[in-house]
PDB file of C-alpha atoms and ligand atoms in Angstrom:
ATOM      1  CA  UNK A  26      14.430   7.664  -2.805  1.00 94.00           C
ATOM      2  CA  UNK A  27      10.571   7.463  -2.264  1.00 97.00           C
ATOM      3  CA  UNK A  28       9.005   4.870  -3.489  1.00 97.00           C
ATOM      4  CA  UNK A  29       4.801   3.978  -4.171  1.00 97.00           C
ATOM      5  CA  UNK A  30       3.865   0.789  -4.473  1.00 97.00           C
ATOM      6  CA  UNK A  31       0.463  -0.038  -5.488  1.00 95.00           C
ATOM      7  CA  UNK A  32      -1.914  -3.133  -6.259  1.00 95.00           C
ATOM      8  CA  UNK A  33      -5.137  -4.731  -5.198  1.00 95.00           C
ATOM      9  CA  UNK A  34      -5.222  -6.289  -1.889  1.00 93.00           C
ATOM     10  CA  UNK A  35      -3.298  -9.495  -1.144  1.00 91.00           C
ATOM     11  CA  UNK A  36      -1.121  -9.413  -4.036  1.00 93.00           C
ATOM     12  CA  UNK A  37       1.935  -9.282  -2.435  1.00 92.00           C
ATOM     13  CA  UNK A  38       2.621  -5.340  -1.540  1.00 95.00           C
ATOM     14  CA  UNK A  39       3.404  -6.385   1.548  1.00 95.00           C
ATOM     15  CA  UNK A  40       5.643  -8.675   1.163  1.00 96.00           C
ATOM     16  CA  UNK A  41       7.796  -6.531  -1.382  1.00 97.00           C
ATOM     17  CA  UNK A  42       7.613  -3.592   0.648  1.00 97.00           C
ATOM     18  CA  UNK A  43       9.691  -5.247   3.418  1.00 97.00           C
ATOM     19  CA  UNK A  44      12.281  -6.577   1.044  1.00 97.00           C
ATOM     20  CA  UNK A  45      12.413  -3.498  -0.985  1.00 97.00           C
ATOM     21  CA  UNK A  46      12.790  -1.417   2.888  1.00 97.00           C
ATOM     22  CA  UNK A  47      15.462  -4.049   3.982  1.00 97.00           C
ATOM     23  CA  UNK A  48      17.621  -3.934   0.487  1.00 97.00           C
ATOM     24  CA  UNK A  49      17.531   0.019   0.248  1.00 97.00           C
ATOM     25  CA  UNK A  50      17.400   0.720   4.138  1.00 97.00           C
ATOM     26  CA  UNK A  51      14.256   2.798   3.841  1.00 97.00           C
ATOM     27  CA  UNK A  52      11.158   2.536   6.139  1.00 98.00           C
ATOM     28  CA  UNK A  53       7.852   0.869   5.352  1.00 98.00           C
ATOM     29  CA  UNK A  54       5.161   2.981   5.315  1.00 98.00           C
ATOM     30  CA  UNK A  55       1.944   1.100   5.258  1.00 98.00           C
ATOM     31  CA  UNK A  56      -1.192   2.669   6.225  1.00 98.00           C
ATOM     32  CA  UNK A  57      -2.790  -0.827   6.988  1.00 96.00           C
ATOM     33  CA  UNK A  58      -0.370  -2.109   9.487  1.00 96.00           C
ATOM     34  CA  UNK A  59      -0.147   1.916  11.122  1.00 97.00           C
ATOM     35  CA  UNK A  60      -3.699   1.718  11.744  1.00 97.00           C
ATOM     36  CA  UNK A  61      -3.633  -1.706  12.877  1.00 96.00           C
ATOM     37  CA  UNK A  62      -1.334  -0.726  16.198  1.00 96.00           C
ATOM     38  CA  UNK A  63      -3.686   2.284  16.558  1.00 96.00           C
ATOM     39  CA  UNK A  64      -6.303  -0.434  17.393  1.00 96.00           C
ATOM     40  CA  UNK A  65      -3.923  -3.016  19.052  1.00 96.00           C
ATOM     41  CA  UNK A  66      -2.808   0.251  21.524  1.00 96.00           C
ATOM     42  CA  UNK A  67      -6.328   1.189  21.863  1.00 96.00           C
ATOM     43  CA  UNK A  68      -5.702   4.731  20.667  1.00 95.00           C
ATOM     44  CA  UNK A  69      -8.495   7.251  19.652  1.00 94.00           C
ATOM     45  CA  UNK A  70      -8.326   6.646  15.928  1.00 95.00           C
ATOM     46  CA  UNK A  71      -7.551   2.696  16.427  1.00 96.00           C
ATOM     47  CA  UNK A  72     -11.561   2.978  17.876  1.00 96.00           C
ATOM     48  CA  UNK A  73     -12.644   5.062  14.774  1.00 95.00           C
ATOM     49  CA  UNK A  74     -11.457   2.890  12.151  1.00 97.00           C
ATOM     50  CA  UNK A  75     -11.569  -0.828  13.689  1.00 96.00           C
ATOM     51  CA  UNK A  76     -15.170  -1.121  12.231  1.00 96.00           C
ATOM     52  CA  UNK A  77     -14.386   0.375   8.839  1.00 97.00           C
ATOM     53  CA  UNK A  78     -11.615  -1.741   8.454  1.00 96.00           C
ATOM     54  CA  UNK A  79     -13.410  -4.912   8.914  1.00 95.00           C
ATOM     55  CA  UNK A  80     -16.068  -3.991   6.647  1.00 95.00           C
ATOM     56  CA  UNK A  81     -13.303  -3.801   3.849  1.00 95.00           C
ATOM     57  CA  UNK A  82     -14.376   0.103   3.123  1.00 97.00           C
ATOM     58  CA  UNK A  83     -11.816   2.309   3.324  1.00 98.00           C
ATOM     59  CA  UNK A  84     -11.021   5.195   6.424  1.00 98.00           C
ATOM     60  CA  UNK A  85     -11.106   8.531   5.752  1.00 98.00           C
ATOM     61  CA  UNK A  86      -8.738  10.176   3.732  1.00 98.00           C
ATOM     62  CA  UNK A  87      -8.422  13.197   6.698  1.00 97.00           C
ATOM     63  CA  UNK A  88      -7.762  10.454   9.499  1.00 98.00           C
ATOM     64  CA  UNK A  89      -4.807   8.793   6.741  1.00 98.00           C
ATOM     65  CA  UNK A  90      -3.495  12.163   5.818  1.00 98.00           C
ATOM     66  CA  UNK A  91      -3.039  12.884   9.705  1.00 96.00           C
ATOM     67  CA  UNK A  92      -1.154   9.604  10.158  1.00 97.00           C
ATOM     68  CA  UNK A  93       0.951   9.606   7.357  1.00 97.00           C
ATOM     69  CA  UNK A  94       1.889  13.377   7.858  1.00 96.00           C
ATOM     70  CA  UNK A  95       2.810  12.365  11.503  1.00 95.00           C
ATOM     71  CA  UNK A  96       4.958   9.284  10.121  1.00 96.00           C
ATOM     72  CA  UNK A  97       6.545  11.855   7.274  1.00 96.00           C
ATOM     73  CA  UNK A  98       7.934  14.289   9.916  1.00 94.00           C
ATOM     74  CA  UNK A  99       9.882  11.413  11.732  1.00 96.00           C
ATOM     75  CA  UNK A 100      14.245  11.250  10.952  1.00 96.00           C
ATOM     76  CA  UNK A 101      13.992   8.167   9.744  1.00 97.00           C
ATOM     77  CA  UNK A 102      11.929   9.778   6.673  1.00 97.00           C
ATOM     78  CA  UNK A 103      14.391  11.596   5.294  1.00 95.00           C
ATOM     79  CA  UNK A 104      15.983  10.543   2.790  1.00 93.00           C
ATOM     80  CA  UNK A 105      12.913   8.626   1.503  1.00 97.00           C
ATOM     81  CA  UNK A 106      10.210   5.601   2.653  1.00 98.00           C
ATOM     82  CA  UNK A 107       8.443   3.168   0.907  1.00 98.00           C
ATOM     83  CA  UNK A 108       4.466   3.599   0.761  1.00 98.00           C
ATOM     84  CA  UNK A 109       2.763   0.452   0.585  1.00 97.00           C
ATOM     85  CA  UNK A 110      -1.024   0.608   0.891  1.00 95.00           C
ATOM     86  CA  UNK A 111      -1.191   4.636   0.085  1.00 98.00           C
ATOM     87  CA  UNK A 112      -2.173   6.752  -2.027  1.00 98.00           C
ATOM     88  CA  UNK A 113      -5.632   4.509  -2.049  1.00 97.00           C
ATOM     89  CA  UNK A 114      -7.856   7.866  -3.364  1.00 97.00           C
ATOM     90  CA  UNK A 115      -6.900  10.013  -5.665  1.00 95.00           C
ATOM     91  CA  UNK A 116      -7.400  12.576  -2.830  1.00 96.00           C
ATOM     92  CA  UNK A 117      -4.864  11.099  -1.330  1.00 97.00           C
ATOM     93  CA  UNK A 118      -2.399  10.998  -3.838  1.00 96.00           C
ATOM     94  CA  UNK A 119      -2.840  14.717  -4.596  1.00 95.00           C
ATOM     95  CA  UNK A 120      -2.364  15.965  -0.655  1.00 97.00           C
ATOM     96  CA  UNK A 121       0.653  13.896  -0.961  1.00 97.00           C
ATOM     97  CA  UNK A 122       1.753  15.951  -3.972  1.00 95.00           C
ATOM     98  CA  UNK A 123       1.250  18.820  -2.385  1.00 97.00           C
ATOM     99  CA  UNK A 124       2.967  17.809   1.161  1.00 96.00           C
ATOM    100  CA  UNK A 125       6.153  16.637  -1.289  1.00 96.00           C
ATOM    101  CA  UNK A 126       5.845  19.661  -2.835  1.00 95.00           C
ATOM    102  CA  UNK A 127       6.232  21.591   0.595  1.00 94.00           C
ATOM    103  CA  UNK A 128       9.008  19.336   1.951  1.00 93.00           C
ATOM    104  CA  UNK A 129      11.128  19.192  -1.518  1.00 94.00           C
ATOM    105  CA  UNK A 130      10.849  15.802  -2.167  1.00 95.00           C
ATOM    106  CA  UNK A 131       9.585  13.945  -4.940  1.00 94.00           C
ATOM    107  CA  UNK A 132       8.803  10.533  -5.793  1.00 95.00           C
ATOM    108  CA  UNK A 133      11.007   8.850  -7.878  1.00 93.00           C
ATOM    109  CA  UNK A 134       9.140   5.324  -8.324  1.00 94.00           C
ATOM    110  CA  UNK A 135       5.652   3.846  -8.491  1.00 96.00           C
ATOM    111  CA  UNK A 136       4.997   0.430  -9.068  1.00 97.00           C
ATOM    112  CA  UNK A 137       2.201  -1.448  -9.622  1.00 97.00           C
ATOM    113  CA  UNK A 138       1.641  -5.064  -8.856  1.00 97.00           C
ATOM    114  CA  UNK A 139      -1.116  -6.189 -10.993  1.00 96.00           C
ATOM    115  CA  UNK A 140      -2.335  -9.832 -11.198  1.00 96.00           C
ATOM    116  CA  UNK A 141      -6.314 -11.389 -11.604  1.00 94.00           C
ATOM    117  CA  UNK A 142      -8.532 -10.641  -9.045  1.00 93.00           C
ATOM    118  CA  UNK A 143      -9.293 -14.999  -9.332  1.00 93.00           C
ATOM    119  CA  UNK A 144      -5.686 -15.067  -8.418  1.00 92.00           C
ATOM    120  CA  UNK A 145      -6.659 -12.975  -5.345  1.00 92.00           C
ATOM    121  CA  UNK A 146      -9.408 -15.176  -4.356  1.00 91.00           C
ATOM    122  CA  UNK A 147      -7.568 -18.184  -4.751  1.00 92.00           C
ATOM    123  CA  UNK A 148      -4.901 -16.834  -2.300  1.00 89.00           C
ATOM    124  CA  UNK A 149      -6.560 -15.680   0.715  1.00 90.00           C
ATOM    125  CA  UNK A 150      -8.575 -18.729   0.292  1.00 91.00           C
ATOM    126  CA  UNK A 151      -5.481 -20.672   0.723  1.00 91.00           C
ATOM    127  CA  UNK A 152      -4.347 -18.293   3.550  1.00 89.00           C
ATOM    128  CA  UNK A 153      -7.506 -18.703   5.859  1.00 89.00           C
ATOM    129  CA  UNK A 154      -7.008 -22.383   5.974  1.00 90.00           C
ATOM    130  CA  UNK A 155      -3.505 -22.225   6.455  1.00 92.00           C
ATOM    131  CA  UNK A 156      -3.735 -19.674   9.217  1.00 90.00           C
ATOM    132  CA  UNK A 157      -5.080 -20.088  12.690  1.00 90.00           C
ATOM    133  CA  UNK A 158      -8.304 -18.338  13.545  1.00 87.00           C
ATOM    134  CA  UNK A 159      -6.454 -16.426  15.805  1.00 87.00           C
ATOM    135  CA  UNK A 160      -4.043 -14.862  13.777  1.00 88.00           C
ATOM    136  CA  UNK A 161      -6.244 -14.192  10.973  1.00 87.00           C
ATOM    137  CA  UNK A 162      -7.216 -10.956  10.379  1.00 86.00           C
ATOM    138  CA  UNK A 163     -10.877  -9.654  11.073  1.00 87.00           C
ATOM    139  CA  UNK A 164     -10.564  -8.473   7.067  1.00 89.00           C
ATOM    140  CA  UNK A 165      -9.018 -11.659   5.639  1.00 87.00           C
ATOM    141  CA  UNK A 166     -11.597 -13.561   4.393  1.00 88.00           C
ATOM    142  CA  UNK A 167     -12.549 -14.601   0.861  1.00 88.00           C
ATOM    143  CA  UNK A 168     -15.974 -12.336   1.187  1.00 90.00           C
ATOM    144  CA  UNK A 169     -14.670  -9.019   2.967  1.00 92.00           C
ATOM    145  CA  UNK A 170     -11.944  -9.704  -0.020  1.00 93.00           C
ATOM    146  CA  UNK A 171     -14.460  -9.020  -2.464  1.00 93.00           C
ATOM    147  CA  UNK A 172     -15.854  -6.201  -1.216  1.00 95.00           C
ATOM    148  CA  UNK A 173     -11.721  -4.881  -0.759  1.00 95.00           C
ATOM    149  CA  UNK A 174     -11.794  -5.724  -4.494  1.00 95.00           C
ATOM    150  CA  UNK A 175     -14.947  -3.699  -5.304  1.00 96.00           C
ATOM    151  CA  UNK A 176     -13.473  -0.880  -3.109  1.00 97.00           C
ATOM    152  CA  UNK A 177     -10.512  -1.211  -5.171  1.00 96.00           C
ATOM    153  CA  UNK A 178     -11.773  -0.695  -8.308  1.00 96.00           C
ATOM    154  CA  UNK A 179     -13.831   2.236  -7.479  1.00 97.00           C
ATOM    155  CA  UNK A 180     -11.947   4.136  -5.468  1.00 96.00           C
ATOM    156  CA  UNK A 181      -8.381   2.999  -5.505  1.00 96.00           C
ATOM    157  CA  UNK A 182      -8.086   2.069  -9.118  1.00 94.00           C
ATOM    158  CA  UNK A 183      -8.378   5.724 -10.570  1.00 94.00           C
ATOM    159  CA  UNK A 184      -5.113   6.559  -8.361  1.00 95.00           C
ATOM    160  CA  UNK A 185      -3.688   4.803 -11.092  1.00 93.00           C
ATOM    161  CA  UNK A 186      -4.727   6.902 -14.435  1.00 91.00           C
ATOM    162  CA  UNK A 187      -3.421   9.889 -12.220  1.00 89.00           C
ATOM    163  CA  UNK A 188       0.139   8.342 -12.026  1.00 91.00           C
ATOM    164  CA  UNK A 189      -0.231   7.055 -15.304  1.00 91.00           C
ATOM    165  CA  UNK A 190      -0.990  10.795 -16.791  1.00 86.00           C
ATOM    166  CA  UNK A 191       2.181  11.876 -15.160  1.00 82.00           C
ATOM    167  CA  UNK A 192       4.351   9.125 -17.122  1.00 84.00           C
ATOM    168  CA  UNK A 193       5.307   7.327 -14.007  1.00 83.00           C
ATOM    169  CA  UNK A 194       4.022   4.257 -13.571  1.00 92.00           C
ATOM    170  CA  UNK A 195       5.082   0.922 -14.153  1.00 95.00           C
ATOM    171  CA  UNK A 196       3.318  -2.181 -14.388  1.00 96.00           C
ATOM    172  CA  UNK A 197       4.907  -5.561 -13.258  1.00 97.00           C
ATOM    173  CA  UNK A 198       3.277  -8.968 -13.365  1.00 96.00           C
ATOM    174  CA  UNK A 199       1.792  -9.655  -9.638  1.00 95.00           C
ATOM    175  CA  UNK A 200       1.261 -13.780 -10.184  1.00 94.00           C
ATOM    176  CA  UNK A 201       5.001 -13.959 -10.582  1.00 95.00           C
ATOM    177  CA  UNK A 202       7.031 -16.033  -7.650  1.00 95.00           C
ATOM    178  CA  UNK A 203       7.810 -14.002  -4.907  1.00 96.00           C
ATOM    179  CA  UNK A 204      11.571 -13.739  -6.156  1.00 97.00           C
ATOM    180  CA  UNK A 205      10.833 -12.895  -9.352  1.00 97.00           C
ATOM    181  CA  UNK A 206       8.880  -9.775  -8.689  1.00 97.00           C
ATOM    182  CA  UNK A 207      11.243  -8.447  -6.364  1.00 97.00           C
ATOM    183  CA  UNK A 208      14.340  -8.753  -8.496  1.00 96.00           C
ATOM    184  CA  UNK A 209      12.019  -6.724 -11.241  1.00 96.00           C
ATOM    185  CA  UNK A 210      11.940  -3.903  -8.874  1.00 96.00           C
ATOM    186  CA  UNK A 211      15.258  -4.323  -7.604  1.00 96.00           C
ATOM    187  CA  UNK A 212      16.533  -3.892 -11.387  1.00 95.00           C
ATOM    188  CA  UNK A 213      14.367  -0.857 -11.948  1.00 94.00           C
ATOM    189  CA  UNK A 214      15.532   1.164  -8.580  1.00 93.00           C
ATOM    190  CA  UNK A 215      19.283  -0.045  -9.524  1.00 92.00           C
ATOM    191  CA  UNK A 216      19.393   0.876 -13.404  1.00 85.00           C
ATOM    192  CA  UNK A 217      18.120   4.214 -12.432  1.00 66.00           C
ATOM    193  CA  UNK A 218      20.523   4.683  -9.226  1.00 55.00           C
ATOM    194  CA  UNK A 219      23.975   3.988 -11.241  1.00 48.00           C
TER     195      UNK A 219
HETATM  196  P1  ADP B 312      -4.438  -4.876   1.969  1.00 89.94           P
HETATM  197  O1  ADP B 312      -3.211  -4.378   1.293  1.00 89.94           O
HETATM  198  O2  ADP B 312      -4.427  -6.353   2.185  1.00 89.94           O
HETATM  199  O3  ADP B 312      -5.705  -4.372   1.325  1.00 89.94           O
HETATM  200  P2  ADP B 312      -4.039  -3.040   4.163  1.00 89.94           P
HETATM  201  O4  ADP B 312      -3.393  -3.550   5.380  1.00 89.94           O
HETATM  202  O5  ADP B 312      -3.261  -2.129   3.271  1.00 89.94           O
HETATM  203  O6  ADP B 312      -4.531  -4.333   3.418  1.00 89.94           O
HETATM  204  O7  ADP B 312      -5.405  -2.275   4.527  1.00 89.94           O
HETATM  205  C1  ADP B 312      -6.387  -2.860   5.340  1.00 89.94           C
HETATM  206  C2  ADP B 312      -7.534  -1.860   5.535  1.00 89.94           C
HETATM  207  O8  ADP B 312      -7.027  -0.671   6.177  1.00 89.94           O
HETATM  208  C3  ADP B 312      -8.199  -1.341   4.256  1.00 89.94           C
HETATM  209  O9  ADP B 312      -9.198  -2.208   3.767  1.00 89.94           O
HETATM  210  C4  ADP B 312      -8.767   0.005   4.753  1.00 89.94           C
HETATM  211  O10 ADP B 312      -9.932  -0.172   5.521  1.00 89.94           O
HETATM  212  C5  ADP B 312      -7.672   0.497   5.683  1.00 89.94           C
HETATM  213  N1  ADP B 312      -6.676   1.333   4.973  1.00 89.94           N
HETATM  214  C6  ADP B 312      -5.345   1.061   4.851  1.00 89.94           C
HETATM  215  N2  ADP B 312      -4.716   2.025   4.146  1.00 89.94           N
HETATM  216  C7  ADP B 312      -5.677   2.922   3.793  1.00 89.94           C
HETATM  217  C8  ADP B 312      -5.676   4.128   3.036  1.00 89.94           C
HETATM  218  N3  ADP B 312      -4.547   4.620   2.494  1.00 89.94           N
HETATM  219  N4  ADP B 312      -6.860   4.785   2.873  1.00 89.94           N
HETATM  220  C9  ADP B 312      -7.986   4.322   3.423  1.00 89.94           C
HETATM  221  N5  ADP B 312      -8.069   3.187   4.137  1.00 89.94           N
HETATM  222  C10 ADP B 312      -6.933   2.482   4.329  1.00 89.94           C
END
């Protein structure tokens, strides 16, 4: 079972990833925390894309393809992952039809997590002065969130209309709790599994 799920930044993809991966026993793919241990290990593309990343652009899609084609060819891949954080082009999400298309999978959901970008706002705010400075992240701040935001719309955003032309996409309310969004998605994957 492969599994997409998409939103704007800080509205809780993480967070459901990890419960969706431990419920389903499926890895997490996210693109954000791969190329965050690029830079923590001081690896060659961990140099290219510390800058980008605190900026709040986005890296390029040929240095994401090449990690998440690296990540796809690992066992523990097989019988499907979770993708939190990609597709974030729509060049992205068509090189992953295509690699699907050569490896004979497909994906079966993709959620979106959509909430207010005030909502947003309001939460990292809330996050930076819960968190200690140094184990914030260089990118979470209410201003670089803005500029994720902007990113987001532009770039990310029309991802969307391409899943949405296919028929696959569904929408679930992002400002829920924490619990509520989760047993959403846990009734969607099980309704279709029986
Ligand atoms: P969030 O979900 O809070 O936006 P992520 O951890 O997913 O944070 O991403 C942090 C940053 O990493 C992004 O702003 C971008 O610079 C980079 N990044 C992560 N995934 C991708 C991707 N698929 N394409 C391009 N850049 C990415």
């Amino acid at each position: 079972m492969n599994i997409i799920l998409f939103g704007p930044p800080a509205v809780g993809k993480g967070t459901q990833s990890k419960l969706i991966a431990k419920k389903y026993n499926l890895p997490q793919l996210s693109t954000g925390d791969m190329l965050r241990e690029a830079i923590a290990q001081g690896s060659e593309i961990g140099r290219k894309v510390s800058k980008i990343m605190t900026s709040g652009e986005l890296v390029s899609d040929e240095i994401i393809m090449d990690v998440i084609k690296h990540r796809l060819s690992c066992n523990d891949c097989a019988s499907g992952v979770i993708f939190d954080g990609f597709p974030r082009t729509k060049s992205q999400g068509e090189s992953l039809h295509k690699i699907f298309m050569q490896m004979g999978k497909k994906i079966d959901y993709i959620i979106e997590l959509s909430v207010d970008f005030t909502v947003l706002i309001d939460r990292v705010k809330a996050r930076v002065s819960q968190t200690a400075p140094a184990d914030r992240r260089p990118d979470d701040n209410p201003e670089i969130l803005k500029k994720r935001l902007e990113v987001y719309e532009a770039q990310t955003a029309p991802v969307l209309d391409y899943y949405r032309g296919l028929g696959k996409l569904i929408t679930l309310d992002g400002a829920l709790s924490i619990e509520s969004v989760s047993d959403k998605i846990f009734a969607i994957i099980d309704c279709k599994v029986k």
